[in-house]
Amino acid sequence: MKNVLSVDWEAWYQTASMSGRPCPVDPLLYGLESATDKMLEALGKTRATFFVVAANAVEYPALVRRIAHAGHEIALHGAVHQNIGCFSPEQFERAIIRAKHAVEDIAGASVIGFRAPNWSIGTGTLWAMDILVKAGFKYDASMTAAVFSRVRGGIPAGILEIPRSGFGPLHLPYGGGAFLRVYPYALTRRLILNANAAGRSAVIYVHPWEIDHRWTEVRRLDWRPRCIMGFGCDGLRSKLVGLFREFQLGSFQDIFFSRSSV
Ligand SMILES: [Zn+2]
């Protein structure tokens, strides 16, 4: 059974831990360009889904094309890296349709997948799902496992929800971000094996800033990004090598929408 590999393509200074503050150093030295190169090199031949922030795609179109030419799926991670709850339904619809078209033009491929920044589709923002259907998305990967367990009956027809992986009665997250960095590799491996034995693909997700984490050396960073985002970055690459060796991984499109799986 194949498991999903995904990359949330945002810069470290765009994350919630940075609270939208501007990049405190030269983004050309510590930003997306070098981090994307390092991420592509770390992935090697393994194909992933890159959820790209449209504003970043417009700023760095050549990077998006490089990702697409390397065989990865291009999907959308919002017009900007802001929670869905920051938008009214009308604002979200306008922004997401424009963003989808902009990214499709840049990538030269259709975009069928969406992941909200910060897993921000939940009970209060379920209206976004109808807008995603209207905009032509075929799958959404924005929900935590805990949220999905509560709202699964409310997902509209025409879109597949593939939530973040979770385990146990509390649907505790695993397989990406801080959880992949903090959990010992043996635990992540066991949880993926358990999901596969139950007939489910696990969803792995990483960020370029976890692979290229020189930003942790930037002075004047407060404790929040340094601790929450920086912890465990050193060991991530070897965990990925282990996952690549032990599991078959692919993009959402490969696993859920290729001819053999339809
Ligand atoms: Zn994100």
Tab-separated table of C-alpha atoms and ligand atoms in Angstrom:
chain	number	residue	atom	x	y	z
A	1	MET	CA	0.000	0.000	0.000
A	2	LYS	CA	1.244	3.458	-0.908
A	3	ASN	CA	1.359	6.331	1.575
A	4	VAL	CA	1.052	10.012	0.740
A	5	LEU	CA	4.028	12.336	0.770
A	6	SER	CA	3.187	16.047	0.790
A	7	VAL	CA	5.089	19.304	1.134
A	8	ASP	CA	3.454	22.498	2.400
A	9	TRP	CA	5.359	25.040	0.296
A	10	GLU	CA	5.638	28.097	2.482
A	11	ALA	CA	8.560	30.042	3.900
A	12	TRP	CA	9.455	29.751	7.586
A	13	TYR	CA	8.493	33.391	8.220
A	14	GLN	CA	4.951	32.758	6.909
A	15	THR	CA	4.001	30.211	9.568
A	16	ALA	CA	1.582	30.715	12.465
A	17	SER	CA	4.493	30.626	14.935
A	18	MET	CA	5.870	33.776	13.297
A	19	SER	CA	2.418	35.424	13.609
A	20	GLY	CA	2.653	37.036	10.188
A	21	ARG	CA	5.674	39.160	11.098
A	22	PRO	CA	7.868	40.166	8.159
A	23	CYS	CA	10.997	38.188	7.434
A	24	PRO	CA	13.663	39.627	9.779
A	25	VAL	CA	16.540	38.772	7.384
A	26	ASP	CA	17.186	38.669	3.645
A	27	PRO	CA	14.621	36.159	2.298
A	28	LEU	CA	16.893	35.440	-0.672
A	29	LEU	CA	19.447	33.947	1.708
A	30	TYR	CA	17.126	32.236	4.174
A	31	GLY	CA	13.899	31.815	2.216
A	32	LEU	CA	12.111	29.596	-0.225
A	33	GLU	CA	14.681	29.374	-3.001
A	34	SER	CA	17.432	27.543	-1.157
A	35	ALA	CA	14.896	25.596	0.914
A	36	THR	CA	13.138	24.357	-2.233
A	37	ASP	CA	16.408	23.213	-3.781
A	38	LYS	CA	17.270	21.287	-0.623
A	39	MET	CA	13.776	19.778	-0.442
A	40	LEU	CA	13.872	18.616	-4.080
A	41	GLU	CA	17.285	17.103	-3.489
A	42	ALA	CA	16.050	15.325	-0.308
A	43	LEU	CA	13.036	13.850	-2.130
A	44	GLY	CA	15.147	12.419	-4.948
A	45	LYS	CA	12.930	10.272	-7.166
A	46	THR	CA	10.051	10.063	-4.680
A	47	ARG	CA	7.050	11.963	-6.022
A	48	ALA	CA	5.129	14.212	-3.656
A	49	THR	CA	2.263	16.690	-3.664
A	50	PHE	CA	3.459	20.272	-3.185
A	51	PHE	CA	0.728	22.465	-1.696
A	52	VAL	CA	1.840	25.896	-2.876
A	53	VAL	CA	0.782	29.267	-1.496
A	54	ALA	CA	-0.374	31.192	-4.600
A	55	ALA	CA	1.323	34.441	-3.526
A	56	ASN	CA	4.628	32.539	-3.341
A	57	ALA	CA	4.001	30.955	-6.760
A	58	VAL	CA	3.502	34.425	-8.272
A	59	GLU	CA	6.713	35.636	-6.624
A	60	TYR	CA	8.759	32.563	-7.552
A	61	PRO	CA	7.192	31.098	-10.750
A	62	ALA	CA	10.428	29.449	-11.880
A	63	LEU	CA	10.558	27.491	-8.607
A	64	VAL	CA	7.032	26.172	-9.135
A	65	ARG	CA	7.929	25.092	-12.662
A	66	ARG	CA	11.054	23.374	-11.358
A	67	ILE	CA	8.941	21.443	-8.829
A	68	ALA	CA	6.427	20.452	-11.524
A	69	HIS	CA	9.167	19.432	-13.973
A	70	ALA	CA	10.633	17.172	-11.304
A	71	GLY	CA	7.376	15.181	-11.536
A	72	HIS	CA	5.634	16.400	-8.385
A	73	GLU	CA	1.938	17.236	-8.175
A	74	ILE	CA	1.160	20.926	-7.717
A	75	ALA	CA	-1.814	21.640	-5.429
A	76	LEU	CA	-2.948	24.764	-3.574
A	77	HIS	CA	-2.151	25.883	0.000
A	78	GLY	CA	-4.247	29.066	-0.091
A	79	ALA	CA	-4.018	32.392	-1.866
A	80	VAL	CA	-1.918	33.537	1.104
A	81	HIS	CA	-0.856	31.617	4.225
A	82	GLN	CA	-3.851	32.653	6.329
A	83	ASN	CA	-6.492	30.628	8.136
A	84	ILE	CA	-9.828	30.115	6.340
A	85	GLY	CA	-11.615	31.831	9.247
A	86	CYS	CA	-9.908	35.139	8.268
A	87	PHE	CA	-12.093	35.222	5.117
A	88	SER	CA	-15.819	35.651	4.595
A	89	PRO	CA	-17.239	32.967	2.271
A	90	GLU	CA	-17.430	35.567	-0.546
A	91	GLN	CA	-13.827	36.691	-0.019
A	92	PHE	CA	-12.617	33.086	0.130
A	93	GLU	CA	-14.405	32.141	-3.089
A	94	ARG	CA	-12.953	35.092	-4.998
A	95	ALA	CA	-9.450	34.563	-3.623
A	96	ILE	CA	-9.357	30.803	-4.147
A	97	ILE	CA	-10.620	30.854	-7.738
A	98	ARG	CA	-8.045	33.498	-8.686
A	99	ALA	CA	-5.314	31.621	-6.846
A	100	LYS	CA	-6.157	28.309	-8.550
A	101	HIS	CA	-6.018	29.888	-12.011
A	102	ALA	CA	-2.754	31.702	-11.248
A	103	VAL	CA	-1.052	28.519	-10.032
A	104	GLU	CA	-2.388	26.456	-12.958
A	105	ASP	CA	-1.021	29.029	-15.419
A	106	ILE	CA	2.389	28.991	-13.759
A	107	ALA	CA	2.614	25.209	-13.327
A	108	GLY	CA	1.075	24.387	-16.726
A	109	ALA	CA	-1.101	21.707	-15.125
A	110	SER	CA	-4.531	21.539	-13.551
A	111	VAL	CA	-4.748	21.834	-9.779
A	112	ILE	CA	-7.180	19.391	-8.151
A	113	GLY	CA	-6.073	19.431	-4.500
A	114	PHE	CA	-6.324	21.906	-1.648
A	115	ARG	CA	-4.885	22.109	1.857
A	116	ALA	CA	-5.876	25.035	4.071
A	117	PRO	CA	-3.060	26.764	5.960
A	118	ASN	CA	-2.845	25.493	9.563
A	119	TRP	CA	-5.479	22.746	9.048
A	120	SER	CA	-8.077	25.501	9.297
A	121	ILE	CA	-11.148	23.820	7.851
A	122	GLY	CA	-13.237	22.745	10.836
A	123	THR	CA	-16.755	22.835	12.195
A	124	GLY	CA	-16.941	26.665	11.912
A	125	THR	CA	-15.528	26.824	8.382
A	126	LEU	CA	-17.160	23.817	6.743
A	127	TRP	CA	-18.739	26.233	4.224
A	128	ALA	CA	-15.338	26.307	2.520
A	129	MET	CA	-15.916	22.762	1.253
A	130	ASP	CA	-18.841	23.833	-0.965
A	131	ILE	CA	-16.669	26.600	-2.417
A	132	LEU	CA	-13.852	24.135	-3.130
A	133	VAL	CA	-16.304	21.913	-5.038
A	134	LYS	CA	-17.550	24.943	-6.989
A	135	ALA	CA	-13.966	25.962	-7.798
A	136	GLY	CA	-13.265	22.514	-9.268
A	137	PHE	CA	-11.145	20.860	-6.588
A	138	LYS	CA	-11.403	17.073	-6.468
A	139	TYR	CA	-9.880	16.518	-3.055
A	140	ASP	CA	-9.217	18.403	0.150
A	141	ALA	CA	-6.510	17.601	2.709
A	142	SER	CA	-7.220	20.379	5.225
A	143	MET	CA	-8.743	18.591	8.213
A	144	THR	CA	-7.154	17.038	11.242
A	145	ALA	CA	-8.234	13.464	11.952
A	146	ALA	CA	-10.133	14.681	15.045
A	147	VAL	CA	-12.126	17.255	13.033
A	148	PHE	CA	-12.825	14.724	10.281
A	149	SER	CA	-14.247	12.264	12.820
A	150	ARG	CA	-16.814	14.919	13.820
A	151	VAL	CA	-17.799	16.339	10.411
A	152	ARG	CA	-17.421	13.403	8.008
A	153	GLY	CA	-21.215	13.298	7.427
A	154	GLY	CA	-21.154	16.968	6.339
A	155	ILE	CA	-18.612	16.670	3.487
A	156	PRO	CA	-20.388	17.661	0.247
A	157	ALA	CA	-20.609	15.291	-2.730
A	158	GLY	CA	-18.009	15.792	-5.447
A	159	ILE	CA	-14.951	16.151	-3.243
A	160	LEU	CA	-12.830	13.609	-1.398
A	161	GLU	CA	-11.608	14.549	2.082
A	162	ILE	CA	-8.232	13.010	2.950
A	163	PRO	CA	-7.478	14.246	6.478
A	164	ARG	CA	-4.196	14.390	8.373
A	165	SER	CA	-3.289	11.029	9.910
A	166	GLY	CA	-4.268	10.395	13.519
A	167	PHE	CA	-4.206	7.463	15.920
A	168	GLY	CA	-6.036	6.235	19.008
A	169	PRO	CA	-9.399	7.343	20.405
A	170	LEU	CA	-8.240	10.996	20.508
A	171	HIS	CA	-6.991	10.917	16.894
A	172	LEU	CA	-3.558	12.154	17.967
A	173	PRO	CA	-1.626	13.453	14.951
A	174	TYR	CA	1.415	11.750	13.447
A	175	GLY	CA	3.410	11.719	10.233
A	176	GLY	CA	4.295	15.364	9.739
A	177	GLY	CA	5.411	18.722	11.070
A	178	ALA	CA	6.359	18.758	14.742
A	179	PHE	CA	4.909	15.253	15.227
A	180	LEU	CA	7.281	13.707	12.698
A	181	ARG	CA	10.184	15.696	14.160
A	182	VAL	CA	9.388	14.897	17.813
A	183	TYR	CA	8.167	11.277	17.716
A	184	PRO	CA	10.915	8.649	17.544
A	185	TYR	CA	11.190	7.136	14.067
A	186	ALA	CA	10.175	3.697	15.401
A	187	LEU	CA	6.832	5.120	16.628
A	188	THR	CA	6.028	6.836	13.308
A	189	ARG	CA	6.958	3.647	11.470
A	190	ARG	CA	4.695	1.533	13.702
A	191	LEU	CA	1.755	3.950	13.260
A	192	ILE	CA	2.112	3.885	9.465
A	193	LEU	CA	2.284	0.069	9.494
A	194	ASN	CA	-0.887	-0.019	11.655
A	195	ALA	CA	-2.729	2.331	9.253
A	196	ASN	CA	-1.674	0.237	6.256
A	197	ALA	CA	-2.745	-2.992	7.988
A	198	ALA	CA	-6.172	-1.353	8.468
A	199	GLY	CA	-6.307	-0.506	4.749
A	200	ARG	CA	-5.494	3.198	5.082
A	201	SER	CA	-2.725	5.259	3.507
A	202	ALA	CA	-0.854	7.456	5.981
A	203	VAL	CA	-0.380	11.140	5.116
A	204	ILE	CA	3.211	12.344	5.549
A	205	TYR	CA	3.790	16.105	5.386
A	206	VAL	CA	6.943	18.182	5.575
A	207	HIS	CA	7.973	21.812	5.002
A	208	PRO	CA	10.946	23.239	3.078
A	209	TRP	CA	11.996	25.178	6.200
A	210	GLU	CA	12.369	21.913	8.125
A	211	ILE	CA	14.946	20.639	5.621
A	212	ASP	CA	16.800	23.954	5.228
A	213	HIS	CA	16.722	25.181	8.817
A	214	ARG	CA	19.549	27.711	8.766
A	215	TRP	CA	16.896	30.256	9.777
A	216	THR	CA	17.192	28.917	13.341
A	217	GLU	CA	20.588	30.690	13.450
A	218	VAL	CA	18.972	34.070	12.801
A	219	ARG	CA	19.394	36.363	15.799
A	220	ARG	CA	16.399	38.249	17.209
A	221	LEU	CA	14.045	35.273	16.800
A	222	ASP	CA	11.882	34.763	19.841
A	223	TRP	CA	11.506	31.435	21.629
A	224	ARG	CA	8.269	30.449	19.879
A	225	PRO	CA	9.473	29.756	16.328
A	226	ARG	CA	12.884	28.668	17.590
A	227	CYS	CA	11.391	25.969	19.874
A	228	ILE	CA	8.192	24.945	18.098
A	229	MET	CA	9.495	24.996	14.547
A	230	GLY	CA	13.178	24.361	15.124
A	231	PHE	CA	12.971	21.312	17.403
A	232	GLY	CA	13.959	18.102	15.654
A	233	CYS	CA	14.809	19.642	12.267
A	234	ASP	CA	18.309	18.145	12.503
A	235	GLY	CA	16.976	14.598	12.522
A	236	LEU	CA	14.273	15.002	9.895
A	237	ARG	CA	16.346	14.128	6.862
A	238	SER	CA	17.399	10.757	8.298
A	239	LYS	CA	13.758	10.023	9.210
A	240	LEU	CA	12.769	10.738	5.601
A	241	VAL	CA	15.518	8.436	4.345
A	242	GLY	CA	14.051	5.709	6.574
A	243	LEU	CA	10.529	6.327	5.267
A	244	PHE	CA	11.734	6.291	1.639
A	245	ARG	CA	13.529	2.998	2.286
A	246	GLU	CA	10.697	1.222	4.096
A	247	PHE	CA	7.517	2.524	2.477
A	248	GLN	CA	6.130	3.200	-0.957
A	249	LEU	CA	5.265	6.874	-1.119
A	250	GLY	CA	3.528	9.005	-3.730
A	251	SER	CA	1.441	12.109	-4.360
A	252	PHE	CA	-2.282	12.395	-3.584
A	253	GLN	CA	-2.954	12.367	-7.322
A	254	ASP	CA	-0.915	9.175	-7.819
A	255	ILE	CA	-2.621	7.347	-4.983
A	256	PHE	CA	-6.234	8.502	-5.173
A	257	PHE	CA	-6.722	9.627	-8.791
A	258	SER	CA	-4.434	7.546	-11.007
A	259	ARG	CA	-6.156	5.235	-13.492
A	260	SER	CA	-5.280	2.154	-11.498
A	261	SER	CA	-7.002	3.500	-8.359
A	262	VAL	CA	-10.164	4.872	-10.040
B	1	ZN	ZN	1.217	25.892	5.801
